[in-house]
C-alpha angles and dihedrals in degrees: 000000000000142000132030120297105278097004136068099229139007144168107256098209104061125102089240093052089043088056094047093048091049092051087050093053092044088056090049090051095048092046090050091056089053089051093052100266134113125283097261134102133173139181131193112217131190127172090356092301129110110243091183146339129219139188132189108278101166097120096032094053097029086234119133090200096054094102114153093253095049091046090053093044092051094048093045092054089049091048094055097032095237136098091219117080092185107158094031134104128219115216117191137178093230138024106280116255118232091273094052094042089052089051091050091051093048090049090056092230113179095223142007115206122184138179112204118040134221093271089055090050090051091052087051092055099265108107112178092170088096088063095045090049092045093055087055094056132075113274089236086070096051120114087228117063114236114188133183111210118187115222126169097246096045093113095042094096091054092047088054089049093049090051093050104105096197097046117141108228116223 
C-alpha cells in the first residue's frame, strides 16, 4: 500500500497531512470494530507512503501484544527489511499505551502522532492508567511478581554478544 488516502504522494510532517493520516487510522480503527477487533488503528508512513498498517488483533489472534501500533511496526520493519524505522512516522488512532510507546522507541521512529488520548481510551473501556501508575511504584507492590535471581552464568549471553564480531548493534 502506498500514498496518502485520496492522493498519490504527500509530505508526512505537515499539519494537513497529520490530519489526513489521523483520519485514515480512525477509519481503520472503526472498521476493525466492525470486523470484530478492538477500536485501534495505526499506520507507519515514510516519504508520504504507507510502509504498513495495523489494527488491534489481540482477541482475534489471542495475542496480548497484537496492539495496532505493534502490528504496524512489525509489518513496516518487515516491509523495509530493517528493524530501524528511522525517518518514519507512526500515526495511531489513540495515544500509545506503554507497550506501544516502548515499541515505537525501540523502532527509532522519528515521530508518533495520535488522535484520541488516554482519557478517551479510559472512557471507551481501555484504561492504561493502571500501567502508567504501576511503573511509578516499587516492584514489590506489583500484582505480578518480578524477581531477580542471581546465577553464575547470567552474563554469559552478553559476553557472547560482545565477542561476536559481526553483531548488529541496536
